[in-house]
Amino acid sequence: MDSCIFVEYFDENSPRHNQIKYFFKRLGQTGKFAIASHHWALVEMTKVLTRKGFSEEKILKFTEKLLRKRRLDDNKIEWLPESPKKNYDFDDFFYDLQENLLEFKKHLADTIHITILMNHNIKYIATFNVEDFEGIDNLTVVDPRDIDNYL
């Protein structure tokens, strides 16, 4: 999941908050998709929420709950490392990241997401920022507003 999903879930006053709640409700009802994300999404979420004026304490409590309980509502979240490969380290990650930046010509933050997804052979990403991930082979971009089209 892209960080914007966590941002909209956190911000109960956001016009997209109810769309995210519905998105997770539908995912939970079908059981068709596993939900996964990574720590980078939480770092990016923290940056956005801080800029929106939310308190650091509230953001940290939300982040800790996500990491410890590993769920949003009734949906379990798997927190992924940069790669499932043994001996994959930061040198490997930054090399892959550089290759992907050159190939896809996306923003750094989005390319970090893309690199982790590719390392795990993940074929779907949920995001409101569809255009940020378009054009990536073998990656289907799921806009939460259109979840019923994917189930």
PDB file of C-alpha atoms in Angstrom:
ATOM      1  CA  MET A   1       0.000   0.000   0.000  1.00  0.00           C
ATOM      2  CA  ASP A   2       1.127   3.483  -0.810  1.00  0.00           C
ATOM      3  CA  SER A   3       1.554   5.915   2.070  1.00  0.00           C
ATOM      4  CA  CYS A   4      -1.458   7.978   0.970  1.00  0.00           C
ATOM      5  CA  ILE A   5      -3.676   5.084   2.098  1.00  0.00           C
ATOM      6  CA  PHE A   6      -2.380   5.435   5.664  1.00  0.00           C
ATOM      7  CA  VAL A   7      -2.652   9.234   5.504  1.00  0.00           C
ATOM      8  CA  GLU A   8      -6.313   9.114   4.477  1.00  0.00           C
ATOM      9  CA  TYR A   9      -7.108   6.425   7.053  1.00  0.00           C
ATOM     10  CA  PHE A  10      -5.472   8.485   9.820  1.00  0.00           C
ATOM     11  CA  ASP A  11      -7.151  11.776   8.877  1.00  0.00           C
ATOM     12  CA  GLU A  12     -10.764  11.228   9.912  1.00  0.00           C
ATOM     13  CA  ASN A  13     -11.724  14.647   8.481  1.00  0.00           C
ATOM     14  CA  SER A  14     -10.398  13.824   5.038  1.00  0.00           C
ATOM     15  CA  PRO A  15     -13.027  13.455   2.300  1.00  0.00           C
ATOM     16  CA  ARG A  16     -11.282  10.182   1.385  1.00  0.00           C
ATOM     17  CA  HIS A  17     -11.390   8.712   4.901  1.00  0.00           C
ATOM     18  CA  ASN A  18     -14.730   6.961   4.367  1.00  0.00           C
ATOM     19  CA  GLN A  19     -13.550   5.670   0.987  1.00  0.00           C
ATOM     20  CA  ILE A  20     -10.568   4.053   2.713  1.00  0.00           C
ATOM     21  CA  LYS A  21     -12.785   2.546   5.405  1.00  0.00           C
ATOM     22  CA  TYR A  22     -15.008   1.089   2.660  1.00  0.00           C
ATOM     23  CA  PHE A  23     -11.921  -0.141   0.783  1.00  0.00           C
ATOM     24  CA  PHE A  24     -10.722  -2.085   3.834  1.00  0.00           C
ATOM     25  CA  LYS A  25     -14.212  -3.367   4.582  1.00  0.00           C
ATOM     26  CA  ARG A  26     -14.499  -4.768   1.038  1.00  0.00           C
ATOM     27  CA  LEU A  27     -11.024  -6.300   1.162  1.00  0.00           C
ATOM     28  CA  GLY A  28     -11.879  -7.990   4.438  1.00  0.00           C
ATOM     29  CA  GLN A  29     -15.144  -9.355   3.057  1.00  0.00           C
ATOM     30  CA  THR A  30     -13.536 -10.995   0.052  1.00  0.00           C
ATOM     31  CA  GLY A  31     -10.257 -12.230   1.427  1.00  0.00           C
ATOM     32  CA  LYS A  32      -8.992 -12.081  -2.159  1.00  0.00           C
ATOM     33  CA  PHE A  33      -5.962  -9.891  -1.451  1.00  0.00           C
ATOM     34  CA  ALA A  34      -3.347  -9.948   1.277  1.00  0.00           C
ATOM     35  CA  ILE A  35      -2.473  -6.514   2.604  1.00  0.00           C
ATOM     36  CA  ALA A  36       1.198  -5.634   2.756  1.00  0.00           C
ATOM     37  CA  SER A  37       3.264  -2.513   3.121  1.00  0.00           C
ATOM     38  CA  HIS A  38       6.693  -1.498   4.357  1.00  0.00           C
ATOM     39  CA  HIS A  39       8.317   0.937   6.726  1.00  0.00           C
ATOM     40  CA  TRP A  40       9.027   3.436   3.967  1.00  0.00           C
ATOM     41  CA  ALA A  41       5.273   4.004   3.599  1.00  0.00           C
ATOM     42  CA  LEU A  42       5.126   4.916   7.291  1.00  0.00           C
ATOM     43  CA  VAL A  43       8.056   7.320   6.981  1.00  0.00           C
ATOM     44  CA  GLU A  44       6.379   9.048   4.060  1.00  0.00           C
ATOM     45  CA  MET A  45       3.041   9.055   5.925  1.00  0.00           C
ATOM     46  CA  THR A  46       4.703  10.749   8.907  1.00  0.00           C
ATOM     47  CA  LYS A  47       6.120  13.479   6.666  1.00  0.00           C
ATOM     48  CA  VAL A  48       2.711  14.206   5.128  1.00  0.00           C
ATOM     49  CA  LEU A  49       0.779  14.143   8.401  1.00  0.00           C
ATOM     50  CA  THR A  50       3.331  16.399  10.101  1.00  0.00           C
ATOM     51  CA  ARG A  51       2.995  18.908   7.256  1.00  0.00           C
ATOM     52  CA  LYS A  52      -0.793  18.751   7.664  1.00  0.00           C
ATOM     53  CA  GLY A  53      -0.343  19.850  11.284  1.00  0.00           C
ATOM     54  CA  PHE A  54      -1.071  16.633  13.177  1.00  0.00           C
ATOM     55  CA  SER A  55       0.769  16.194  16.456  1.00  0.00           C
ATOM     56  CA  GLU A  56       3.863  14.035  16.483  1.00  0.00           C
ATOM     57  CA  GLU A  57       2.494  12.178  19.502  1.00  0.00           C
ATOM     58  CA  LYS A  58      -0.712  11.198  17.690  1.00  0.00           C
ATOM     59  CA  ILE A  59       1.231  10.127  14.588  1.00  0.00           C
ATOM     60  CA  LEU A  60       3.668   8.049  16.650  1.00  0.00           C
ATOM     61  CA  LYS A  61       0.831   6.320  18.532  1.00  0.00           C
ATOM     62  CA  PHE A  62      -0.864   5.465  15.234  1.00  0.00           C
ATOM     63  CA  THR A  63       2.401   4.176  13.764  1.00  0.00           C
ATOM     64  CA  GLU A  64       3.199   2.084  16.822  1.00  0.00           C
ATOM     65  CA  LYS A  65      -0.282   0.559  16.766  1.00  0.00           C
ATOM     66  CA  LEU A  66       0.091  -0.305  13.067  1.00  0.00           C
ATOM     67  CA  LEU A  67       3.449  -1.954  13.636  1.00  0.00           C
ATOM     68  CA  ARG A  68       2.549  -3.825  16.816  1.00  0.00           C
ATOM     69  CA  LYS A  69      -1.013  -4.920  16.017  1.00  0.00           C
ATOM     70  CA  ARG A  70      -0.280  -5.303  12.301  1.00  0.00           C
ATOM     71  CA  ARG A  71      -3.805  -4.428  11.263  1.00  0.00           C
ATOM     72  CA  LEU A  72      -6.174  -1.755  10.046  1.00  0.00           C
ATOM     73  CA  ASP A  73      -9.685  -2.436  11.283  1.00  0.00           C
ATOM     74  CA  ASP A  74     -10.075  -6.209  10.886  1.00  0.00           C
ATOM     75  CA  ASN A  75      -7.462  -6.534   8.131  1.00  0.00           C
ATOM     76  CA  LYS A  76      -4.046  -7.943   8.945  1.00  0.00           C
ATOM     77  CA  ILE A  77      -1.042  -6.115   7.441  1.00  0.00           C
ATOM     78  CA  GLU A  78       2.217  -7.804   6.601  1.00  0.00           C
ATOM     79  CA  TRP A  79       5.215  -5.485   7.021  1.00  0.00           C
ATOM     80  CA  LEU A  80       7.742  -6.281   4.327  1.00  0.00           C
ATOM     81  CA  PRO A  81      11.510  -5.879   4.431  1.00  0.00           C
ATOM     82  CA  GLU A  82      13.240  -4.324   1.420  1.00  0.00           C
ATOM     83  CA  SER A  83      13.615  -7.781  -0.106  1.00  0.00           C
ATOM     84  CA  PRO A  84      12.899 -11.397   0.830  1.00  0.00           C
ATOM     85  CA  LYS A  85      16.360 -12.423  -0.449  1.00  0.00           C
ATOM     86  CA  LYS A  86      18.912 -13.484   2.117  1.00  0.00           C
ATOM     87  CA  ASN A  87      22.012 -11.309   2.196  1.00  0.00           C
ATOM     88  CA  TYR A  88      20.181  -8.463   0.430  1.00  0.00           C
ATOM     89  CA  ASP A  89      21.592  -5.335   2.010  1.00  0.00           C
ATOM     90  CA  PHE A  90      21.521  -1.571   1.547  1.00  0.00           C
ATOM     91  CA  ASP A  91      24.142  -1.753  -1.183  1.00  0.00           C
ATOM     92  CA  ASP A  92      21.845  -4.065  -3.146  1.00  0.00           C
ATOM     93  CA  PHE A  93      18.803  -1.950  -2.389  1.00  0.00           C
ATOM     94  CA  PHE A  94      20.409   1.312  -3.462  1.00  0.00           C
ATOM     95  CA  TYR A  95      21.767  -0.251  -6.635  1.00  0.00           C
ATOM     96  CA  ASP A  96      18.269  -1.558  -7.503  1.00  0.00           C
ATOM     97  CA  LEU A  97      16.785   1.801  -6.578  1.00  0.00           C
ATOM     98  CA  GLN A  98      19.205   3.620  -8.876  1.00  0.00           C
ATOM     99  CA  GLU A  99      18.427   1.231 -11.736  1.00  0.00           C
ATOM    100  CA  ASN A 100      14.690   1.739 -11.226  1.00  0.00           C
ATOM    101  CA  LEU A 101      15.045   5.527 -11.016  1.00  0.00           C
ATOM    102  CA  LEU A 102      16.812   5.510 -14.373  1.00  0.00           C
ATOM    103  CA  GLU A 103      14.366   3.075 -15.962  1.00  0.00           C
ATOM    104  CA  PHE A 104      11.030   4.405 -14.715  1.00  0.00           C
ATOM    105  CA  LYS A 105      11.852   8.102 -14.243  1.00  0.00           C
ATOM    106  CA  LYS A 106       9.533   8.408 -11.253  1.00  0.00           C
ATOM    107  CA  HIS A 107       9.979  10.425  -8.052  1.00  0.00           C
ATOM    108  CA  LEU A 108      12.372   8.968  -5.482  1.00  0.00           C
ATOM    109  CA  ALA A 109       9.638   8.199  -2.939  1.00  0.00           C
ATOM    110  CA  ASP A 110       7.566   6.325  -5.534  1.00  0.00           C
ATOM    111  CA  THR A 111      10.619   4.474  -6.828  1.00  0.00           C
ATOM    112  CA  ILE A 112      11.353   3.249  -3.298  1.00  0.00           C
ATOM    113  CA  HIS A 113       7.843   1.758  -3.222  1.00  0.00           C
ATOM    114  CA  ILE A 114       8.309   0.286  -6.713  1.00  0.00           C
ATOM    115  CA  THR A 115      11.667  -1.284  -5.830  1.00  0.00           C
ATOM    116  CA  ILE A 116      10.264  -2.979  -2.728  1.00  0.00           C
ATOM    117  CA  LEU A 117       7.203  -4.199  -4.658  1.00  0.00           C
ATOM    118  CA  MET A 118       9.382  -5.614  -7.420  1.00  0.00           C
ATOM    119  CA  ASN A 119      11.686  -7.317  -4.919  1.00  0.00           C
ATOM    120  CA  HIS A 120       8.667  -9.120  -3.467  1.00  0.00           C
ATOM    121  CA  ASN A 121       7.044  -9.822  -6.847  1.00  0.00           C
ATOM    122  CA  ILE A 122       3.941  -7.913  -5.740  1.00  0.00           C
ATOM    123  CA  LYS A 123       1.573  -7.203  -8.616  1.00  0.00           C
ATOM    124  CA  TYR A 124      -0.819  -4.647  -7.064  1.00  0.00           C
ATOM    125  CA  ILE A 125      -0.486  -1.319  -5.288  1.00  0.00           C
ATOM    126  CA  ALA A 126      -3.360   0.555  -3.663  1.00  0.00           C
ATOM    127  CA  THR A 127      -3.050   4.318  -4.074  1.00  0.00           C
ATOM    128  CA  PHE A 128      -5.024   7.435  -4.819  1.00  0.00           C
ATOM    129  CA  ASN A 129      -2.000   8.644  -6.804  1.00  0.00           C
ATOM    130  CA  VAL A 130      -2.577   6.373  -9.778  1.00  0.00           C
ATOM    131  CA  GLU A 131      -0.398   8.384 -12.172  1.00  0.00           C
ATOM    132  CA  ASP A 132       2.644   7.928  -9.899  1.00  0.00           C
ATOM    133  CA  PHE A 133       2.717   4.202 -10.651  1.00  0.00           C
ATOM    134  CA  GLU A 134       1.398   3.984 -14.200  1.00  0.00           C
ATOM    135  CA  GLY A 135       3.643   2.442 -16.834  1.00  0.00           C
ATOM    136  CA  ILE A 136       5.324  -0.097 -14.573  1.00  0.00           C
ATOM    137  CA  ASP A 137       5.227  -3.536 -16.166  1.00  0.00           C
ATOM    138  CA  ASN A 138       3.465  -6.217 -14.133  1.00  0.00           C
ATOM    139  CA  LEU A 139       2.073  -3.702 -11.630  1.00  0.00           C
ATOM    140  CA  THR A 140      -1.655  -3.055 -11.392  1.00  0.00           C
ATOM    141  CA  VAL A 141      -2.578   0.218  -9.739  1.00  0.00           C
ATOM    142  CA  VAL A 142      -5.727  -0.056  -7.618  1.00  0.00           C
ATOM    143  CA  ASP A 143      -7.524   3.178  -6.833  1.00  0.00           C
ATOM    144  CA  PRO A 144      -9.453   2.538  -3.574  1.00  0.00           C
ATOM    145  CA  ARG A 145     -12.443   4.400  -4.996  1.00  0.00           C
ATOM    146  CA  ASP A 146     -12.721   1.636  -7.623  1.00  0.00           C
ATOM    147  CA  ILE A 147     -12.246  -1.372  -5.345  1.00  0.00           C
ATOM    148  CA  ASP A 148     -15.492  -3.016  -6.430  1.00  0.00           C
ATOM    149  CA  ASN A 149     -14.101  -3.237  -9.982  1.00  0.00           C
ATOM    150  CA  TYR A 150     -11.240  -5.436  -8.756  1.00  0.00           C
ATOM    151  CA  LEU A 151     -13.235  -7.870  -6.621  1.00  0.00           C
TER     152      LEU A 151
END
